[in-house]
mmCIF file of C-alpha atoms in Angstrom:
data_model
loop_
_atom_site.group_PDB
_atom_site.id
_atom_site.type_symbol
_atom_site.label_atom_id
_atom_site.label_comp_id
_atom_site.label_asym_id
_atom_site.label_seq_id
_atom_site.Cartn_x
_atom_site.Cartn_y
_atom_site.Cartn_z
ATOM 1 C CA MET A 1 122.474 146.932 107.443
ATOM 2 C CA LEU A 2 124.131 144.807 104.771
ATOM 3 C CA ILE A 3 125.696 142.435 107.302
ATOM 4 C CA PHE A 4 122.365 142.132 109.181
ATOM 5 C CA LEU A 5 120.543 141.296 105.937
ATOM 6 C CA LEU A 6 123.093 138.656 105.001
ATOM 7 C CA ILE A 7 122.982 137.062 108.456
ATOM 8 C CA LEU A 8 119.155 137.050 108.400
ATOM 9 C CA ILE A 9 119.062 135.266 105.044
ATOM 10 C CA ILE A 10 121.606 132.664 106.209
ATOM 11 C CA VAL A 11 119.634 132.024 109.407
ATOM 12 C CA ILE A 12 116.348 131.646 107.505
ATOM 13 C CA ILE A 13 117.847 129.206 105.010
ATOM 14 C CA SER A 14 119.619 127.196 107.740
ATOM 15 C CA ILE A 15 116.437 126.812 109.791
ATOM 16 C CA ALA A 16 114.496 125.815 106.693
ATOM 17 C CA ILE A 17 117.056 123.203 105.653
ATOM 18 C CA PHE A 18 117.008 121.720 109.184
ATOM 19 C CA PHE A 19 113.214 121.352 109.291
ATOM 20 C CA TRP A 20 113.096 120.180 105.674
ATOM 21 C CA ILE A 21 115.581 117.356 106.347
ATOM 22 C CA LYS A 22 113.817 116.474 109.625
ATOM 23 C CA SER A 23 110.433 116.271 107.909
ATOM 24 C CA PHE A 24 111.716 114.030 105.127
ATOM 25 C CA LYS A 25 113.489 111.723 107.582
ATOM 26 C CA GLN A 26 110.199 111.296 109.462
ATOM 27 C CA GLY A 27 108.348 110.586 106.228
ATOM 28 C CA ARG A 28 106.451 113.888 106.392
ATOM 29 C CA LYS A 29 107.089 115.082 102.870
ATOM 30 C CA ASP A 30 104.118 117.467 102.911
ATOM 31 C CA GLU A 31 105.632 119.383 105.820
ATOM 32 C CA GLY A 32 108.968 119.406 104.001
ATOM 33 C CA PHE A 33 107.457 121.000 100.904
ATOM 34 C CA ALA A 34 105.548 123.523 103.042
ATOM 35 C CA THR A 35 108.844 124.492 104.686
ATOM 36 C CA VAL A 36 110.427 125.035 101.275
ATOM 37 C CA PHE A 37 107.559 127.325 100.173
ATOM 38 C CA ILE A 38 107.771 129.372 103.355
ATOM 39 C CA THR A 39 111.565 129.657 103.103
ATOM 40 C CA VAL A 40 111.581 130.778 99.485
ATOM 41 C CA GLY A 41 108.804 133.250 100.301
ATOM 42 C CA LEU A 42 110.762 134.710 103.214
ATOM 43 C CA GLU A 43 113.899 135.013 101.117
ATOM 44 C CA LEU A 44 111.992 136.802 98.335
ATOM 45 C CA PHE A 45 110.276 139.055 100.855
ATOM 46 C CA VAL A 46 113.518 140.061 102.600
ATOM 47 C CA THR A 47 115.522 140.634 99.417
ATOM 48 C CA ALA A 48 112.707 142.646 97.826
ATOM 49 C CA PHE A 49 114.165 145.559 99.797
ATOM 50 C CA GLY A 50 117.579 145.020 98.225
ATOM 51 C CA ASP A 51 119.759 141.945 97.901
ATOM 52 C CA PHE A 52 123.460 141.461 98.604
ATOM 53 C CA TYR A 53 124.529 142.251 95.039
ATOM 54 C CA ASN A 54 122.603 145.542 94.943
ATOM 55 C CA LYS A 55 123.992 146.609 98.308
ATOM 56 C CA LEU A 56 127.516 145.874 97.153
ATOM 57 C CA LYS A 57 126.929 147.790 93.923
ATOM 58 C CA GLU A 58 125.504 150.721 95.907
ATOM 59 C CA ILE A 59 128.632 150.915 98.079
ATOM 60 C CA ILE A 60 130.939 150.891 95.023
ATOM 61 C CA ILE A 61 129.002 153.668 93.280
ATOM 62 C CA LEU A 62 128.843 155.723 96.465
ATOM 63 C CA VAL A 63 132.614 155.522 96.831
ATOM 64 C CA ARG A 64 133.219 156.238 93.148
ATOM 65 C CA ASP A 65 130.669 158.921 92.239
ATOM 66 C CA SER A 66 129.553 160.634 95.424
ATOM 67 C CA GLN A 67 130.834 164.213 95.567
ATOM 68 C CA SER A 68 128.414 165.612 98.104
ATOM 69 C CA VAL A 69 125.687 164.765 100.564
ATOM 70 C CA ASN A 70 123.077 165.281 97.856
ATOM 71 C CA ASP A 71 124.891 162.792 95.597
ATOM 72 C CA SER A 72 124.937 160.210 98.368
ATOM 73 C CA LEU A 73 121.213 160.668 99.057
ATOM 74 C CA ARG A 74 120.389 160.411 95.358
ATOM 75 C CA ILE A 75 122.437 157.226 94.873
ATOM 76 C CA SER A 76 121.017 155.620 98.020
ATOM 77 C CA SER A 77 117.492 156.506 96.875
ATOM 78 C CA GLU A 78 118.068 154.848 93.499
ATOM 79 C CA PHE A 79 119.168 151.616 95.156
ATOM 80 C CA SER A 80 116.465 151.653 97.821
ATOM 81 C CA GLN A 81 113.527 151.084 95.501
ATOM 82 C CA VAL A 82 111.358 148.167 96.685
ATOM 83 C CA ASN A 83 110.755 145.366 94.165
ATOM 84 C CA TYR A 84 107.000 145.119 94.661
ATOM 85 C CA ILE A 85 106.533 142.164 92.313
ATOM 86 C CA GLN A 86 109.092 140.197 94.306
ATOM 87 C CA LEU A 87 107.532 141.393 97.567
ATOM 88 C CA VAL A 88 104.044 140.206 96.562
ATOM 89 C CA ALA A 89 105.408 136.894 95.236
ATOM 90 C CA GLY A 90 107.205 136.315 98.544
ATOM 91 C CA LEU A 91 104.082 137.070 100.575
ATOM 92 C CA LEU A 92 102.000 134.728 98.416
ATOM 93 C CA LEU A 93 104.504 131.893 98.853
ATOM 94 C CA ILE A 94 104.575 132.432 102.618
ATOM 95 C CA VAL A 95 100.757 132.370 102.819
ATOM 96 C CA PHE A 96 100.578 129.282 100.576
ATOM 97 C CA GLY A 97 103.274 127.537 102.630
ATOM 98 C CA LEU A 98 101.485 128.266 105.914
ATOM 99 C CA PHE A 99 98.191 127.039 104.452
ATOM 100 C CA PHE A 100 99.858 123.891 103.118
ATOM 101 C CA LEU A 101 101.544 123.317 106.495
ATOM 102 C CA ARG A 102 98.224 123.647 108.335
ATOM 103 C CA TYR A 103 96.563 121.327 105.805
ATOM 104 C CA SER A 104 99.275 118.692 106.219
ATOM 105 C CA LYS A 105 99.077 118.967 110.025
ATOM 106 C CA ASN A 106 95.358 118.116 109.841
ATOM 107 C CA LYS A 107 95.992 114.921 107.893
ATOM 108 C CA LEU A 108 94.395 111.696 109.120
ATOM 109 C CA TYR A 109 96.462 108.490 109.203
ATOM 110 C CA ILE A 110 94.326 105.345 108.958
ATOM 111 C CA LEU A 111 95.517 101.888 109.995
ATOM 112 C CA ASN A 112 93.774 99.203 107.923
ATOM 113 C CA VAL A 113 94.222 95.545 108.964
ATOM 114 C CA ASN A 114 93.288 93.185 106.116
ATOM 115 C CA GLY A 115 93.272 89.457 106.737
ATOM 116 C CA TYR A 116 90.439 88.247 104.498
ATOM 117 C CA PHE A 117 90.125 90.466 101.425
ATOM 118 C CA THR A 118 91.363 93.789 100.104
ATOM 119 C CA ASN A 119 89.125 96.535 101.422
ATOM 120 C CA ARG A 120 90.624 100.006 101.303
ATOM 121 C CA ILE A 121 89.297 103.309 102.564
ATOM 122 C CA GLU A 122 90.873 105.010 99.546
ATOM 123 C CA ASP A 123 88.467 103.130 97.255
ATOM 124 C CA SER A 124 85.409 104.686 98.901
ATOM 125 C CA PHE A 125 86.623 107.837 100.646
ATOM 126 C CA LYS A 126 83.839 109.964 99.126
ATOM 127 C CA THR A 127 81.129 108.092 101.032
ATOM 128 C CA LEU A 128 82.939 109.035 104.255
ATOM 129 C CA GLY A 129 83.133 112.714 103.323
ATOM 130 C CA LEU A 130 86.923 112.614 103.127
ATOM 131 C CA SER A 131 89.077 114.534 100.683
ATOM 132 C CA GLN A 132 91.490 112.379 98.669
ATOM 133 C CA PHE A 133 94.410 114.384 100.071
ATOM 134 C CA GLN A 134 93.054 114.528 103.628
ATOM 135 C CA PHE A 135 94.179 111.074 104.741
ATOM 136 C CA LYS A 136 96.896 108.481 104.346
ATOM 137 C CA GLU A 137 96.036 104.812 104.602
ATOM 138 C CA ARG A 138 98.570 102.321 105.958
ATOM 139 C CA GLU A 139 97.728 98.647 105.450
ATOM 140 C CA VAL A 140 98.677 95.552 107.396
ATOM 141 C CA ASP A 141 97.963 92.937 104.722
ATOM 142 C CA PHE A 142 98.222 89.180 105.314
ATOM 143 C CA ILE A 143 95.374 88.116 103.018
ATOM 144 C CA ASN A 144 97.378 85.342 101.339
ATOM 145 C CA GLU A 145 97.704 83.543 104.675
ATOM 146 C CA LYS A 146 93.997 82.754 104.843
ATOM 147 C CA LYS A 147 94.388 79.851 102.399
ATOM 148 C CA TYR A 148 96.755 78.056 104.771
ATOM 149 C CA LYS A 149 95.963 76.250 107.998
ATOM 150 C CA MET A 150 97.097 78.444 110.868
ATOM 151 C CA ASP A 151 99.973 77.087 112.934
ATOM 152 C CA ALA A 152 102.617 78.391 115.343
ATOM 153 C CA GLN A 153 105.173 79.398 112.709
ATOM 154 C CA ARG A 154 102.647 81.112 110.454
ATOM 155 C CA THR A 155 101.345 82.984 113.487
ATOM 156 C CA VAL A 156 104.855 84.173 114.357
ATOM 157 C CA ASP A 157 105.360 85.467 110.804
ATOM 158 C CA ILE A 158 102.070 87.382 110.828
ATOM 159 C CA LEU A 159 102.706 88.827 114.291
ATOM 160 C CA GLU A 160 106.138 90.064 113.210
ATOM 161 C CA LEU A 161 104.510 91.746 110.199
ATOM 162 C CA ILE A 162 101.818 93.324 112.396
ATOM 163 C CA GLU A 163 104.304 94.611 114.969
ATOM 164 C CA ARG A 164 106.606 96.100 112.316
ATOM 165 C CA LYS A 165 103.777 97.781 110.400
ATOM 166 C CA VAL A 166 102.000 99.103 113.495
ATOM 167 C CA LYS A 167 105.188 100.572 114.979
ATOM 168 C CA SER A 168 105.883 102.293 111.655
ATOM 169 C CA PHE A 169 102.306 103.626 111.578
ATOM 170 C CA LYS A 170 102.600 104.868 115.160
ATOM 171 C CA GLU A 171 105.829 106.742 114.430
ATOM 172 C CA GLU A 172 104.670 108.188 111.110
ATOM 173 C CA SER A 173 101.336 109.378 112.528
ATOM 174 C CA LYS A 174 102.847 111.044 115.609
ATOM 175 C CA GLY A 175 101.320 114.512 115.969
ATOM 176 C CA TYR A 176 98.440 113.738 113.581
ATOM 177 C CA GLU A 177 94.940 112.329 113.986
ATOM 178 C CA ARG A 178 94.730 108.542 113.725
ATOM 179 C CA GLY A 179 91.992 106.277 112.415
ATOM 180 C CA TYR A 180 91.381 102.524 112.390
ATOM 181 C CA THR A 181 89.523 100.003 110.275
ATOM 182 C CA GLY A 182 90.015 96.307 109.641
ATOM 183 C CA ILE A 183 88.570 92.957 108.654
ATOM 184 C CA ALA A 184 90.705 90.051 109.836
ATOM 185 C CA HIS A 185 90.924 87.144 112.277
ATOM 186 C CA ILE A 186 89.895 88.453 115.699
ATOM 187 C CA PRO A 187 93.056 87.240 117.505
ATOM 188 C CA PHE A 188 95.198 89.265 115.067
ATOM 189 C CA ILE A 189 92.925 92.298 115.414
ATOM 190 C CA THR A 190 93.125 92.061 119.213
ATOM 191 C CA ILE A 191 96.892 91.740 119.305
ATOM 192 C CA THR A 192 97.208 94.651 116.855
ATOM 193 C CA GLY A 193 95.559 96.789 119.523
ATOM 194 C CA THR A 194 98.178 95.729 122.064
ATOM 195 C CA PHE A 195 100.858 97.496 120.031
ATOM 196 C CA LEU A 196 98.937 100.782 120.343
ATOM 197 C CA LYS A 197 98.469 100.964 124.102
ATOM 198 C CA ARG A 198 97.985 104.524 125.392
ATOM 199 C CA THR A 199 97.707 105.728 121.796
ATOM 200 C CA SER A 200 94.665 107.815 120.864
ATOM 201 C CA ILE A 201 92.545 106.668 117.937
ATOM 202 C CA HIS A 202 90.402 109.598 116.815
ATOM 203 C CA LYS A 203 88.207 107.933 114.173
ATOM 204 C CA TYR A 204 86.868 104.422 113.646
ATOM 205 C CA PHE A 205 85.549 103.162 110.326
ATOM 206 C CA GLU A 206 83.434 100.008 110.060
ATOM 207 C CA PHE A 207 82.429 98.162 106.891
ATOM 208 C CA ASP A 208 78.768 97.283 106.393
ATOM 209 C CA LYS A 209 79.114 94.000 104.500
ATOM 210 C CA LYS A 210 75.433 93.066 104.802
ATOM 211 C CA GLU A 211 73.479 96.002 103.398
ATOM 212 C CA THR A 212 75.343 98.931 101.851
ATOM 213 C CA GLU A 213 78.782 97.288 101.364
ATOM 214 C CA GLU A 214 80.276 100.636 102.287
ATOM 215 C CA PHE A 215 82.299 102.081 105.143
ATOM 216 C CA TYR A 216 80.678 104.196 107.823
ATOM 217 C CA THR A 217 82.235 106.358 110.530
ATOM 218 C CA LEU A 218 81.501 105.768 114.199
ATOM 219 C CA LYS A 219 80.018 109.006 115.507
ATOM 220 C CA LYS A 220 78.737 110.106 118.889
ATOM 221 C CA GLY A 221 75.212 108.986 119.783
ATOM 222 C CA ARG A 222 72.927 108.095 122.662
ATOM 223 C CA LYS A 223 70.493 105.361 121.768
ATOM 224 C CA TYR A 224 72.237 102.005 121.707
ATOM 225 C CA PRO A 225 71.740 98.693 123.552
ATOM 226 C CA PRO A 226 73.895 98.155 126.646
ATOM 227 C CA LEU A 227 76.382 95.305 126.793
ATOM 228 C CA LYS A 228 75.175 93.270 129.768
ATOM 229 C CA ASN A 229 76.816 90.693 131.996
ATOM 230 C CA ASN A 230 74.270 87.885 131.893
ATOM 231 C CA THR A 231 76.076 85.579 134.343
ATOM 232 C CA PRO A 232 75.820 85.939 138.137
ATOM 233 C CA TYR A 233 79.259 85.342 139.658
ATOM 234 C CA SER A 234 77.622 83.051 142.191
ATOM 235 C CA GLN A 235 77.301 80.510 139.367
ATOM 236 C CA ILE A 236 81.068 80.422 138.820
ATOM 237 C CA ASP A 237 83.185 77.792 140.615
ATOM 238 C CA ILE A 238 85.361 79.653 143.113
ATOM 239 C CA ASN A 239 88.174 77.141 142.430
ATOM 240 C CA ALA A 240 88.054 77.495 138.638
ATOM 241 C CA THR A 241 91.433 77.773 136.880
ATOM 242 C CA ASP A 242 89.953 78.579 133.441
ATOM 243 C CA ILE A 243 87.032 80.824 132.578
ATOM 244 C CA ILE A 244 85.438 81.470 129.192
ATOM 245 C CA LEU A 245 84.384 85.067 128.524
ATOM 246 C CA THR A 246 82.053 85.463 125.550
ATOM 247 C CA VAL A 247 81.269 88.846 123.982
ATOM 248 C CA SER A 248 78.311 88.933 121.573
ATOM 249 C CA THR A 249 77.125 91.949 119.620
ATOM 250 C CA THR A 250 76.694 90.533 116.087
ATOM 251 C CA THR A 251 75.577 86.901 116.591
ATOM 252 C CA PRO A 252 74.914 84.858 119.751
ATOM 253 C CA ILE A 253 77.640 82.463 120.894
ATOM 254 C CA LEU A 254 75.746 79.217 121.471
ATOM 255 C CA ASP A 255 76.494 76.360 123.861
ATOM 256 C CA GLU A 256 77.061 74.010 120.918
ATOM 257 C CA HIS A 257 79.926 76.241 119.785
ATOM 258 C CA LEU A 258 81.702 75.670 123.105
ATOM 259 C CA ILE A 259 81.716 71.853 123.303
ATOM 260 C CA GLN A 260 85.516 71.734 122.866
ATOM 261 C CA PHE A 261 85.985 73.623 126.160
ATOM 262 C CA GLY A 262 84.262 70.906 128.181
ATOM 263 C CA ASN A 263 82.812 72.012 131.512
ATOM 264 C CA MET A 264 84.653 75.318 131.812
ATOM 265 C CA ASN A 265 82.786 78.097 133.586
ATOM 266 C CA ILE A 266 81.312 80.703 131.212
ATOM 267 C CA ILE A 267 80.672 84.396 131.715
ATOM 268 C CA ARG A 268 78.518 85.844 128.964
ATOM 269 C CA LEU A 269 78.479 89.482 127.850
ATOM 270 C CA SER A 270 75.861 90.302 125.262
ATOM 271 C CA VAL A 271 73.443 92.885 123.935
ATOM 272 C CA ASP A 272 69.799 91.827 124.049
ATOM 273 C CA LEU A 273 69.473 91.275 120.307
ATOM 274 C CA PRO A 274 72.866 90.682 118.647
ATOM 275 C CA LYS A 275 72.913 91.708 114.985
ATOM 276 C CA ASP A 276 75.279 92.942 112.298
ATOM 277 C CA ASN A 277 76.535 96.503 112.681
ATOM 278 C CA THR A 278 75.303 96.830 116.257
ATOM 279 C CA ILE A 279 78.176 99.215 117.001
ATOM 280 C CA ILE A 280 77.480 102.490 115.237
ATOM 281 C CA TYR A 281 78.696 105.061 117.771
ATOM 282 C CA TRP A 282 82.143 105.961 119.045
ATOM 283 C CA ASN A 283 81.042 106.295 122.683
ATOM 284 C CA GLN A 284 79.123 103.001 122.346
ATOM 285 C CA LEU A 285 82.386 101.304 121.380
ATOM 286 C CA LEU A 286 84.142 102.769 124.415
ATOM 287 C CA ASP A 287 81.288 101.723 126.736
ATOM 288 C CA TYR A 288 81.453 98.141 125.444
ATOM 289 C CA LYS A 289 85.246 98.095 125.762
ATOM 290 C CA ASN A 290 85.044 99.400 129.328
ATOM 291 C CA LYS A 291 82.530 96.684 130.203
ATOM 292 C CA VAL A 292 84.796 93.918 128.869
ATOM 293 C CA ILE A 293 87.859 95.293 130.690
ATOM 294 C CA GLU A 294 85.790 95.689 133.863
ATOM 295 C CA VAL A 295 84.802 92.012 133.759
ATOM 296 C CA LEU A 296 88.387 90.916 133.013
ATOM 297 C CA ASN A 297 89.502 92.831 136.105
ATOM 298 C CA GLU A 298 86.680 91.403 138.223
ATOM 299 C CA ILE A 299 87.591 87.843 137.254
ATOM 300 C CA GLY A 300 91.104 88.433 138.527
ATOM 301 C CA LEU A 301 89.843 89.892 141.792
ATOM 302 C CA LYS A 302 87.000 87.475 142.541
ATOM 303 C CA PHE A 303 88.537 84.190 141.391
ATOM 304 C CA SER A 304 92.070 83.949 142.706
ATOM 305 C CA ARG A 305 92.846 80.553 141.170
ATOM 306 C CA VAL A 306 92.022 81.490 137.593
ATOM 307 C CA LYS A 307 95.089 81.220 135.345
ATOM 308 C CA ARG A 308 93.576 81.661 131.896
ATOM 309 C CA ILE A 309 90.658 83.602 130.419
ATOM 310 C CA HIS A 310 89.457 82.289 127.058
ATOM 311 C CA LEU A 311 88.085 85.319 125.175
ATOM 312 C CA LEU A 312 85.521 84.522 122.458
ATOM 313 C CA CYS A 313 84.190 87.492 120.502
ATOM 314 C CA SER A 314 81.350 87.686 118.035
ATOM 315 C CA THR A 315 81.529 91.357 117.211
ATOM 316 C CA GLN A 316 82.873 94.034 114.888
ATOM 317 C CA SER A 317 86.643 94.405 114.666
ATOM 318 C CA CYS A 318 86.785 97.785 116.415
ATOM 319 C CA LEU A 319 85.833 96.165 119.766
ATOM 320 C CA PRO A 320 88.570 93.480 119.954
ATOM 321 C CA PHE A 321 90.996 96.144 118.730
ATOM 322 C CA GLU A 322 90.034 98.377 121.669
ATOM 323 C CA ILE A 323 90.158 95.431 124.070
ATOM 324 C CA GLY A 324 93.712 94.727 122.919
ATOM 325 C CA LYS A 325 94.665 98.351 123.528
ATOM 326 C CA ASN A 326 93.467 98.130 127.131
ATOM 327 C CA VAL A 327 94.425 94.640 128.321
ATOM 328 C CA GLU A 328 97.420 94.916 130.643
ATOM 329 C CA ASP A 329 100.406 92.586 130.469
ATOM 330 C CA TYR A 330 100.809 92.023 134.200
ATOM 331 C CA ARG A 331 97.671 93.384 135.820
ATOM 332 C CA ASN A 332 95.358 91.009 133.957
ATOM 333 C CA ILE A 333 95.347 87.199 133.984
ATOM 334 C CA LYS A 334 96.576 85.512 130.788
ATOM 335 C CA VAL A 335 93.985 86.219 128.091
ATOM 336 C CA ILE A 336 93.682 84.033 124.991
ATOM 337 C CA SER A 337 91.760 85.472 122.029
ATOM 338 C CA TYR A 338 90.199 82.823 119.761
ATOM 339 C CA HIS A 339 89.332 82.562 116.069
ATOM 340 C CA PHE A 340 85.871 81.235 115.138
ATOM 341 C CA ASP A 341 85.432 78.901 112.134
ATOM 342 C CA VAL A 342 81.963 77.437 111.654
ATOM 343 C CA GLN A 343 83.284 74.825 109.176
ATOM 344 C CA GLU A 344 85.607 73.211 111.727
ATOM 345 C CA ASP A 345 84.600 70.479 114.157
ATOM 346 C CA LYS A 346 86.142 72.609 116.846
ATOM 347 C CA LYS A 347 84.498 75.955 116.237
ATOM 348 C CA TYR A 348 87.407 77.744 117.887
ATOM 349 C CA PRO A 349 90.348 75.904 116.287
ATOM 350 C CA TRP A 350 93.115 78.249 117.467
ATOM 351 C CA GLY A 351 93.874 81.314 119.530
ATOM 352 C CA ILE A 352 96.693 83.670 120.507
ATOM 353 C CA VAL A 353 97.802 84.824 123.952
ATOM 354 C CA ILE A 354 97.452 88.612 123.919
ATOM 355 C CA ASN A 355 99.211 89.656 127.133
ATOM 356 C CA GLY A 356 101.944 88.825 129.616
ATOM 357 C CA THR A 357 105.211 86.988 129.096
ATOM 358 C CA ASP A 358 103.558 84.480 126.742
ATOM 359 C CA LYS A 359 102.130 87.178 124.465
ATOM 360 C CA GLY A 360 101.974 85.930 120.874
ATOM 361 C CA GLU A 361 101.907 82.228 121.820
ATOM 362 C CA PHE A 362 99.830 80.102 119.425
ATOM 363 C CA ILE A 363 97.152 78.030 121.190
ATOM 364 C CA GLU A 364 95.563 75.111 119.354
ATOM 365 C CA GLY A 365 91.898 74.751 120.216
#
């Protein structure tokens, strides 16, 4: 019995130390602390029925003082008393540890891409119905870059930052729910999505900068305007090598915005009445994303000479993010995502290739 008890305690502690070290290495400190609580609770619970020292003392007294069977029974009875305070304390620690472990497992990791101004979920989590300890926010922050003119080298630096931060977020959030929010240049938002291909995002948060100046969560709903393809393919030159694909949900993309592209063929996707915060539902976002990807695929199938698709988006950041997640490197034609700047002569002064072997290439408009 004594040897079994000792082995059990060693096994419990060894398992706990293993998971504790593993959790801390993966940056999951909450799980590490939960493991410690459970381990200490188990050790208290087990030794409440007699620890190693008491068992050793019992054996010595049995050998020294036992003169009969009755003496042996009496001595064993004295050393077999359960420490109920220790037993209850152990049970409470185990229950608390299990609760803490479950709580930490339900944590939400939120990726926040900031390219224009600081805008954190943690500053307004109450409006989203989140507990302060329910989520962890991980920022990709390149706000200082907005004061500089974008060029190839600056783009490379930002893309390296995005890739490093997103890979870290992906690894840290493995096994947990993930969320996304962001306000940044659309090409950077789109390419951020490319680093999270085949990765589930469970919650999307958008910022209403026009009315409430607060975040809102995309939920499931039915009534929303469809994203329509307003261009018959019969109008597109079968020999075209470049096609512009416009996506409008917040403001219309006008012909005067596209002068720099010359006589390129244009395919227009739009809701009937573009306005701010058009996307309010999670399934609406997925429908719009599916429509864009469908058209990208159709362009490749119907127009065999097309080499480049120039993607111009006037929409909330969650849509280009989802597009980036679903554009394929080799199945789709080269896609260039552009940045819009109304103050420039060329309204789309630069873009970034978001797929294929040239992914990350800076394109001057």
